């Protein structure tokens, strides 16, 4: 291989790697980051009595409305199947927040 082929191969490899890496991040690590952040905020609000546990799901619904309207890419990170939502723990602030976000119109 000559220098042009090596350079071209490296550039193509970088472009393909960047595309695959971005897609992989958005579907895995990006989702985990969003969920961890939201769950931490909600749990801290309940723990410090800023929110009552029964307010978490309605907060999720309100948050979901804004996210779906203005931040669709973030809202997509909260998307779960109906089966998973049906199995959400009633005692988990995080689960109830996610249920709320998913039930937003």
mmCIF file of N, CA and C in Angstrom, residues 2-104:
data_model
loop_
_atom_site.group_PDB
_atom_site.id
_atom_site.type_symbol
_atom_site.label_atom_id
_atom_site.label_comp_id
_atom_site.label_asym_id
_atom_site.label_seq_id
_atom_site.Cartn_x
_atom_site.Cartn_y
_atom_site.Cartn_z
ATOM 1 N N UNK A 2 0.435 2.219 -0.728
ATOM 2 C CA UNK A 2 1.191 3.461 -0.708
ATOM 3 C C UNK A 2 0.618 4.412 0.338
ATOM 4 N N UNK A 3 1.240 5.554 0.472
ATOM 5 C CA UNK A 3 0.831 6.524 1.494
ATOM 6 C C UNK A 3 -0.606 6.992 1.323
ATOM 7 N N UNK A 4 -1.050 7.165 0.091
ATOM 8 C CA UNK A 4 -2.417 7.627 -0.169
ATOM 9 C C UNK A 4 -3.441 6.612 0.326
ATOM 10 N N UNK A 5 -3.184 5.337 0.071
ATOM 11 C CA UNK A 5 -4.118 4.295 0.519
ATOM 12 C C UNK A 5 -4.185 4.227 2.041
ATOM 13 N N UNK A 6 -3.048 4.340 2.692
ATOM 14 C CA UNK A 6 -3.009 4.297 4.153
ATOM 15 C C UNK A 6 -3.752 5.501 4.729
ATOM 16 N N UNK A 7 -3.482 6.673 4.183
ATOM 17 C CA UNK A 7 -4.152 7.889 4.657
ATOM 18 C C UNK A 7 -5.652 7.792 4.443
ATOM 19 N N UNK A 8 -6.046 7.357 3.270
ATOM 20 C CA UNK A 8 -7.474 7.207 2.964
ATOM 21 C C UNK A 8 -8.122 6.194 3.902
ATOM 22 N N UNK A 9 -7.468 5.101 4.160
ATOM 23 C CA UNK A 9 -7.998 4.069 5.061
ATOM 24 C C UNK A 9 -8.152 4.598 6.480
ATOM 25 N N UNK A 10 -7.184 5.364 6.934
ATOM 26 C CA UNK A 10 -7.254 5.940 8.279
ATOM 27 C C UNK A 10 -8.413 6.925 8.379
ATOM 28 N N UNK A 11 -8.569 7.764 7.379
ATOM 29 C CA UNK A 11 -9.667 8.744 7.395
ATOM 30 C C UNK A 11 -11.018 8.044 7.376
ATOM 31 N N UNK A 12 -11.170 7.063 6.516
ATOM 32 C CA UNK A 12 -12.433 6.307 6.455
ATOM 33 C C UNK A 12 -12.682 5.600 7.793
ATOM 34 N N UNK A 13 -11.650 5.017 8.358
ATOM 35 C CA UNK A 13 -11.782 4.348 9.653
ATOM 36 C C UNK A 13 -12.210 5.306 10.739
ATOM 37 N N UNK A 14 -11.652 6.504 10.751
ATOM 38 C CA UNK A 14 -12.031 7.509 11.750
ATOM 39 C C UNK A 14 -13.480 7.960 11.583
ATOM 40 N N UNK A 15 -13.901 8.193 10.357
ATOM 41 C CA UNK A 15 -15.273 8.617 10.088
ATOM 42 C C UNK A 15 -16.260 7.527 10.509
ATOM 43 N N UNK A 16 -15.998 6.298 10.096
ATOM 44 C CA UNK A 16 -16.880 5.181 10.461
ATOM 45 C C UNK A 16 -16.877 4.979 11.975
ATOM 46 N N UNK A 17 -15.715 5.054 12.593
ATOM 47 C CA UNK A 17 -15.621 4.913 14.044
ATOM 48 C C UNK A 17 -16.371 6.007 14.779
ATOM 49 N N UNK A 18 -16.278 7.225 14.287
ATOM 50 C CA UNK A 18 -16.990 8.346 14.899
ATOM 51 C C UNK A 18 -18.495 8.141 14.811
ATOM 52 N N UNK A 19 -18.963 7.731 13.655
ATOM 53 C CA UNK A 19 -20.399 7.495 13.471
ATOM 54 C C UNK A 19 -20.878 6.365 14.382
ATOM 55 N N UNK A 20 -20.177 5.253 14.370
ATOM 56 C CA UNK A 20 -20.577 4.120 15.215
ATOM 57 C C UNK A 20 -20.463 4.462 16.698
ATOM 58 N N UNK A 21 -19.423 5.191 17.070
ATOM 59 C CA UNK A 21 -19.241 5.586 18.471
ATOM 60 C C UNK A 21 -20.338 6.515 18.944
ATOM 61 N N UNK A 22 -20.697 7.470 18.123
ATOM 62 C CA UNK A 22 -21.774 8.404 18.477
ATOM 63 C C UNK A 22 -23.098 7.671 18.630
ATOM 64 N N UNK A 23 -23.390 6.795 17.686
ATOM 65 C CA UNK A 23 -24.632 6.018 17.753
ATOM 66 C C UNK A 23 -24.628 5.126 18.991
ATOM 67 N N UNK A 24 -23.530 4.445 19.231
ATOM 68 C CA UNK A 24 -23.424 3.565 20.399
ATOM 69 C C UNK A 24 -23.576 4.333 21.699
ATOM 70 N N UNK A 25 -22.959 5.496 21.781
ATOM 71 C CA UNK A 25 -23.061 6.320 22.991
ATOM 72 C C UNK A 25 -24.501 6.742 23.233
ATOM 73 N N UNK A 26 -25.167 7.207 22.186
ATOM 74 C CA UNK A 26 -26.532 7.704 22.362
ATOM 75 C C UNK A 26 -27.493 6.603 22.785
ATOM 76 N N UNK A 27 -27.206 5.368 22.399
ATOM 77 C CA UNK A 27 -28.096 4.264 22.732
ATOM 78 C C UNK A 27 -27.743 3.584 24.053
ATOM 79 N N UNK A 28 -26.573 3.833 24.584
ATOM 80 C CA UNK A 28 -26.159 3.139 25.816
ATOM 81 C C UNK A 28 -25.761 4.121 26.904
ATOM 82 N N UNK A 29 -24.556 4.616 26.832
ATOM 83 C CA UNK A 29 -24.016 5.475 27.895
ATOM 84 C C UNK A 29 -24.837 6.740 28.044
ATOM 85 N N UNK A 30 -25.249 7.344 26.942
ATOM 86 C CA UNK A 30 -26.072 8.554 27.009
ATOM 87 C C UNK A 30 -27.364 8.318 27.757
ATOM 88 N N UNK A 31 -27.965 7.181 27.509
ATOM 89 C CA UNK A 31 -29.218 6.843 28.191
ATOM 90 C C UNK A 31 -28.969 6.622 29.688
ATOM 91 N N UNK A 32 -27.901 5.945 30.009
ATOM 92 C CA UNK A 32 -27.563 5.692 31.409
ATOM 93 C C UNK A 32 -27.299 7.001 32.128
ATOM 94 N N UNK A 33 -26.583 7.930 31.483
ATOM 95 C CA UNK A 33 -26.308 9.230 32.094
ATOM 96 C C UNK A 33 -27.586 9.998 32.392
ATOM 97 N N UNK A 34 -28.499 10.022 31.435
ATOM 98 C CA UNK A 34 -29.762 10.737 31.617
ATOM 99 C C UNK A 34 -30.572 10.114 32.748
ATOM 100 N N UNK A 35 -30.671 8.784 32.744
ATOM 101 C CA UNK A 35 -31.464 8.102 33.777
ATOM 102 C C UNK A 35 -30.849 8.283 35.154
ATOM 103 N N UNK A 36 -29.538 8.166 35.262
ATOM 104 C CA UNK A 36 -28.865 8.318 36.550
ATOM 105 C C UNK A 36 -29.071 9.718 37.101
ATOM 106 N N UNK A 37 -28.942 10.712 36.248
ATOM 107 C CA UNK A 37 -29.127 12.097 36.675
ATOM 108 C C UNK A 37 -30.552 12.339 37.157
ATOM 109 N N UNK A 38 -31.533 11.920 36.368
ATOM 110 C CA UNK A 38 -32.930 12.126 36.741
ATOM 111 C C UNK A 38 -33.276 11.401 38.038
ATOM 112 N N UNK A 39 -32.825 10.167 38.168
ATOM 113 C CA UNK A 39 -33.128 9.394 39.376
ATOM 114 C C UNK A 39 -32.472 10.005 40.607
ATOM 115 N N UNK A 40 -31.263 10.491 40.468
ATOM 116 C CA UNK A 40 -30.573 11.119 41.593
ATOM 117 C C UNK A 40 -31.315 12.372 42.030
ATOM 118 N N UNK A 41 -31.736 13.187 41.081
ATOM 119 C CA UNK A 41 -32.460 14.415 41.411
ATOM 120 C C UNK A 41 -33.763 14.092 42.139
ATOM 121 N N UNK A 42 -34.527 13.170 41.590
ATOM 122 C CA UNK A 42 -35.818 12.815 42.195
ATOM 123 C C UNK A 42 -35.613 12.216 43.582
ATOM 124 N N UNK A 43 -34.670 11.296 43.719
ATOM 125 C CA UNK A 43 -34.431 10.679 45.029
ATOM 126 C C UNK A 43 -33.978 11.701 46.069
ATOM 127 N N UNK A 44 -33.137 12.638 45.671
ATOM 128 C CA UNK A 44 -32.682 13.671 46.601
ATOM 129 C C UNK A 44 -33.836 14.597 46.994
ATOM 130 N N UNK A 45 -34.696 14.916 46.056
ATOM 131 C CA UNK A 45 -35.850 15.766 46.359
ATOM 132 C C UNK A 45 -36.784 15.088 47.361
ATOM 133 N N UNK A 46 -36.987 13.793 47.210
ATOM 134 C CA UNK A 46 -37.842 13.059 48.159
ATOM 135 C C UNK A 46 -37.134 12.918 49.504
ATOM 136 N N UNK A 47 -35.860 12.565 49.463
ATOM 137 C CA UNK A 47 -35.094 12.376 50.698
ATOM 138 C C UNK A 47 -35.045 13.653 51.541
ATOM 139 N N UNK A 48 -34.939 14.790 50.891
ATOM 140 C CA UNK A 48 -34.871 16.059 51.618
ATOM 141 C C UNK A 48 -36.235 16.727 51.760
ATOM 142 N N UNK A 49 -37.271 15.954 51.514
ATOM 143 C CA UNK A 49 -38.663 16.349 51.693
ATOM 144 C C UNK A 49 -39.057 17.583 50.888
ATOM 145 N N UNK A 50 -38.449 17.742 49.730
ATOM 146 C CA UNK A 50 -38.854 18.791 48.803
ATOM 147 C C UNK A 50 -40.069 18.297 48.017
ATOM 148 N N UNK A 51 -40.081 16.997 47.751
ATOM 149 C CA UNK A 51 -41.202 16.322 47.098
ATOM 150 C C UNK A 51 -41.689 15.197 47.986
ATOM 151 N N UNK A 52 -42.973 14.927 47.921
ATOM 152 C CA UNK A 52 -43.519 13.747 48.570
ATOM 153 C C UNK A 52 -43.496 12.623 47.529
ATOM 154 N N UNK A 53 -43.367 11.386 47.962
ATOM 155 C CA UNK A 53 -43.321 10.278 46.991
ATOM 156 C C UNK A 53 -44.500 10.264 46.019
ATOM 157 N N UNK A 54 -45.663 10.668 46.469
ATOM 158 C CA UNK A 54 -46.833 10.667 45.577
ATOM 159 C C UNK A 54 -46.797 11.808 44.550
ATOM 160 N N UNK A 55 -45.852 12.726 44.678
ATOM 161 C CA UNK A 55 -45.705 13.810 43.712
ATOM 162 C C UNK A 55 -44.721 13.471 42.583
ATOM 163 N N UNK A 56 -44.006 12.374 42.736
ATOM 164 C CA UNK A 56 -42.952 12.026 41.774
ATOM 165 C C UNK A 56 -43.536 11.698 40.400
ATOM 166 N N UNK A 57 -44.569 10.880 40.348
ATOM 167 C CA UNK A 57 -45.152 10.505 39.059
ATOM 168 C C UNK A 57 -45.738 11.722 38.331
ATOM 169 N N UNK A 58 -46.515 12.582 39.025
ATOM 170 C CA UNK A 58 -46.995 13.791 38.337
ATOM 171 C C UNK A 58 -45.851 14.702 37.866
ATOM 172 N N UNK A 59 -44.774 14.778 38.633
ATOM 173 C CA UNK A 59 -43.613 15.547 38.193
ATOM 174 C C UNK A 59 -43.039 14.937 36.920
ATOM 175 N N UNK A 60 -42.996 13.615 36.851
ATOM 176 C CA UNK A 60 -42.534 12.940 35.646
ATOM 177 C C UNK A 60 -43.408 13.267 34.445
ATOM 178 N N UNK A 61 -44.718 13.316 34.666
ATOM 179 C CA UNK A 61 -45.640 13.648 33.571
ATOM 180 C C UNK A 61 -45.391 15.067 33.061
ATOM 181 N N UNK A 62 -45.253 16.011 33.984
ATOM 182 C CA UNK A 62 -44.980 17.394 33.581
ATOM 183 C C UNK A 62 -43.640 17.514 32.874
ATOM 184 N N UNK A 63 -42.646 16.834 33.409
ATOM 185 C CA UNK A 63 -41.319 16.844 32.792
ATOM 186 C C UNK A 63 -41.385 16.234 31.396
ATOM 187 N N UNK A 64 -42.107 15.127 31.269
ATOM 188 C CA UNK A 64 -42.252 14.457 29.978
ATOM 189 C C UNK A 64 -42.910 15.344 28.939
ATOM 190 N N UNK A 65 -43.900 16.137 29.352
ATOM 191 C CA UNK A 65 -44.561 17.041 28.409
ATOM 192 C C UNK A 65 -43.570 18.050 27.837
ATOM 193 N N UNK A 66 -42.754 18.627 28.711
ATOM 194 C CA UNK A 66 -41.778 19.620 28.253
ATOM 195 C C UNK A 66 -40.695 18.959 27.403
ATOM 196 N N UNK A 67 -40.199 17.809 27.853
ATOM 197 C CA UNK A 67 -39.156 17.128 27.094
ATOM 198 C C UNK A 67 -39.639 16.740 25.705
ATOM 199 N N UNK A 68 -40.832 16.177 25.619
ATOM 200 C CA UNK A 68 -41.355 15.743 24.317
ATOM 201 C C UNK A 68 -41.588 16.928 23.387
ATOM 202 N N UNK A 69 -41.938 18.069 23.956
ATOM 203 C CA UNK A 69 -42.201 19.262 23.147
ATOM 204 C C UNK A 69 -40.909 19.943 22.702
ATOM 205 N N UNK A 70 -39.975 20.132 23.638
ATOM 206 C CA UNK A 70 -38.798 20.958 23.371
ATOM 207 C C UNK A 70 -37.475 20.197 23.262
ATOM 208 N N UNK A 71 -37.419 19.004 23.824
ATOM 209 C CA UNK A 71 -36.164 18.243 23.864
ATOM 210 C C UNK A 71 -36.418 16.782 23.533
ATOM 211 N N UNK A 72 -36.868 16.532 22.326
ATOM 212 C CA UNK A 72 -37.273 15.179 21.926
ATOM 213 C C UNK A 72 -36.141 14.168 22.059
ATOM 214 N N UNK A 73 -34.908 14.587 21.805
ATOM 215 C CA UNK A 73 -33.793 13.635 21.898
ATOM 216 C C UNK A 73 -33.579 13.189 23.333
ATOM 217 N N UNK A 74 -33.791 14.072 24.292
ATOM 218 C CA UNK A 74 -33.671 13.692 25.705
ATOM 219 C C UNK A 74 -34.867 12.830 26.098
ATOM 220 N N UNK A 75 -36.045 13.209 25.655
ATOM 221 C CA UNK A 75 -37.251 12.429 25.975
ATOM 222 C C UNK A 75 -37.118 10.994 25.483
ATOM 223 N N UNK A 76 -36.460 10.795 24.361
ATOM 224 C CA UNK A 76 -36.311 9.442 23.820
ATOM 225 C C UNK A 76 -35.485 8.544 24.740
ATOM 226 N N UNK A 77 -34.651 9.122 25.573
ATOM 227 C CA UNK A 77 -33.829 8.335 26.501
ATOM 228 C C UNK A 77 -34.685 7.705 27.609
ATOM 229 N N UNK A 78 -35.877 8.267 27.832
ATOM 230 C CA UNK A 78 -36.774 7.758 28.868
ATOM 231 C C UNK A 78 -37.788 6.754 28.330
ATOM 232 N N UNK A 79 -37.717 6.437 27.058
ATOM 233 C CA UNK A 79 -38.695 5.548 26.428
ATOM 234 C C UNK A 79 -38.484 4.103 26.866
ATOM 235 N N UNK A 80 -39.538 3.508 27.417
ATOM 236 C CA UNK A 80 -39.515 2.109 27.842
ATOM 237 C C UNK A 80 -40.727 1.394 27.274
ATOM 238 N N UNK A 81 -40.637 0.083 27.168
ATOM 239 C CA UNK A 81 -41.756 -0.703 26.640
ATOM 240 C C UNK A 81 -42.906 -0.709 27.653
ATOM 241 N N UNK A 82 -44.083 -0.961 27.137
ATOM 242 C CA UNK A 82 -45.273 -1.034 28.005
ATOM 243 C C UNK A 82 -45.103 -2.117 29.068
ATOM 244 N N UNK A 83 -44.461 -3.209 28.694
ATOM 245 C CA UNK A 83 -44.233 -4.304 29.641
ATOM 246 C C UNK A 83 -43.352 -3.844 30.803
ATOM 247 N N UNK A 84 -42.271 -3.128 30.484
ATOM 248 C CA UNK A 84 -41.391 -2.619 31.534
ATOM 249 C C UNK A 84 -42.107 -1.612 32.422
ATOM 250 N N UNK A 85 -42.905 -0.757 31.810
ATOM 251 C CA UNK A 85 -43.635 0.247 32.587
ATOM 252 C C UNK A 85 -44.665 -0.409 33.505
ATOM 253 N N UNK A 86 -45.298 -1.477 33.025
ATOM 254 C CA UNK A 86 -46.287 -2.186 33.847
ATOM 255 C C UNK A 86 -45.627 -2.857 35.054
ATOM 256 N N UNK A 87 -44.345 -3.206 34.913
ATOM 257 C CA UNK A 87 -43.620 -3.868 35.990
ATOM 258 C C UNK A 87 -42.848 -2.892 36.877
ATOM 259 N N UNK A 88 -43.048 -1.592 36.671
ATOM 260 C CA UNK A 88 -42.327 -0.588 37.457
ATOM 261 C C UNK A 88 -42.720 -0.677 38.927
ATOM 262 N N UNK A 89 -41.738 -0.573 39.776
ATOM 263 C CA UNK A 89 -41.963 -0.665 41.214
ATOM 264 C C UNK A 89 -42.714 0.557 41.734
ATOM 265 N N UNK A 90 -43.765 0.302 42.476
ATOM 266 C CA UNK A 90 -44.537 1.388 43.077
ATOM 267 C C UNK A 90 -43.728 2.127 44.140
ATOM 268 N N UNK A 91 -42.795 1.441 44.767
ATOM 269 C CA UNK A 91 -42.011 2.030 45.844
ATOM 270 C C UNK A 91 -40.744 2.733 45.390
ATOM 271 N N UNK A 92 -40.463 2.696 44.100
ATOM 272 C CA UNK A 92 -39.246 3.315 43.573
ATOM 273 C C UNK A 92 -39.566 4.680 42.984
ATOM 274 N N UNK A 93 -38.937 5.704 43.544
ATOM 275 C CA UNK A 93 -39.134 7.056 43.027
ATOM 276 C C UNK A 93 -38.694 7.141 41.571
ATOM 277 N N UNK A 94 -37.599 6.514 41.272
ATOM 278 C CA UNK A 94 -37.065 6.539 39.908
ATOM 279 C C UNK A 94 -38.049 5.891 38.933
ATOM 280 N N UNK A 95 -38.540 4.722 39.288
ATOM 281 C CA UNK A 95 -39.483 4.017 38.416
ATOM 282 C C UNK A 95 -40.746 4.836 38.194
ATOM 283 N N UNK A 96 -41.256 5.439 39.230
ATOM 284 C CA UNK A 96 -42.480 6.223 39.105
ATOM 285 C C UNK A 96 -42.256 7.492 38.277
ATOM 286 N N UNK A 97 -41.081 8.080 38.390
ATOM 287 C CA UNK A 97 -40.752 9.237 37.555
ATOM 288 C C UNK A 97 -40.735 8.833 36.085
ATOM 289 N N UNK A 98 -40.100 7.715 35.783
ATOM 290 C CA UNK A 98 -40.028 7.228 34.403
ATOM 291 C C UNK A 98 -41.422 6.886 33.880
ATOM 292 N N UNK A 99 -42.248 6.282 34.701
ATOM 293 C CA UNK A 99 -43.641 5.982 34.307
ATOM 294 C C UNK A 99 -44.346 7.288 33.975
ATOM 295 N N UNK A 100 -44.149 8.295 34.810
ATOM 296 C CA UNK A 100 -44.753 9.600 34.555
ATOM 297 C C UNK A 100 -44.301 10.215 33.251
ATOM 298 N N UNK A 101 -43.004 10.184 32.999
ATOM 299 C CA UNK A 101 -42.463 10.743 31.741
ATOM 300 C C UNK A 101 -43.069 10.018 30.549
ATOM 301 N N UNK A 102 -43.186 8.703 30.630
ATOM 302 C CA UNK A 102 -43.720 7.927 29.512
ATOM 303 C C UNK A 102 -45.218 8.130 29.314
ATOM 304 N N UNK A 103 -45.928 8.509 30.357
ATOM 305 C CA UNK A 103 -47.366 8.717 30.209
ATOM 306 C C UNK A 103 -47.713 10.140 29.759
ATOM 307 N N UNK A 104 -46.720 10.998 29.640
ATOM 308 C CA UNK A 104 -46.961 12.380 29.198
ATOM 309 C C UNK A 104 -47.454 12.421 27.765
#
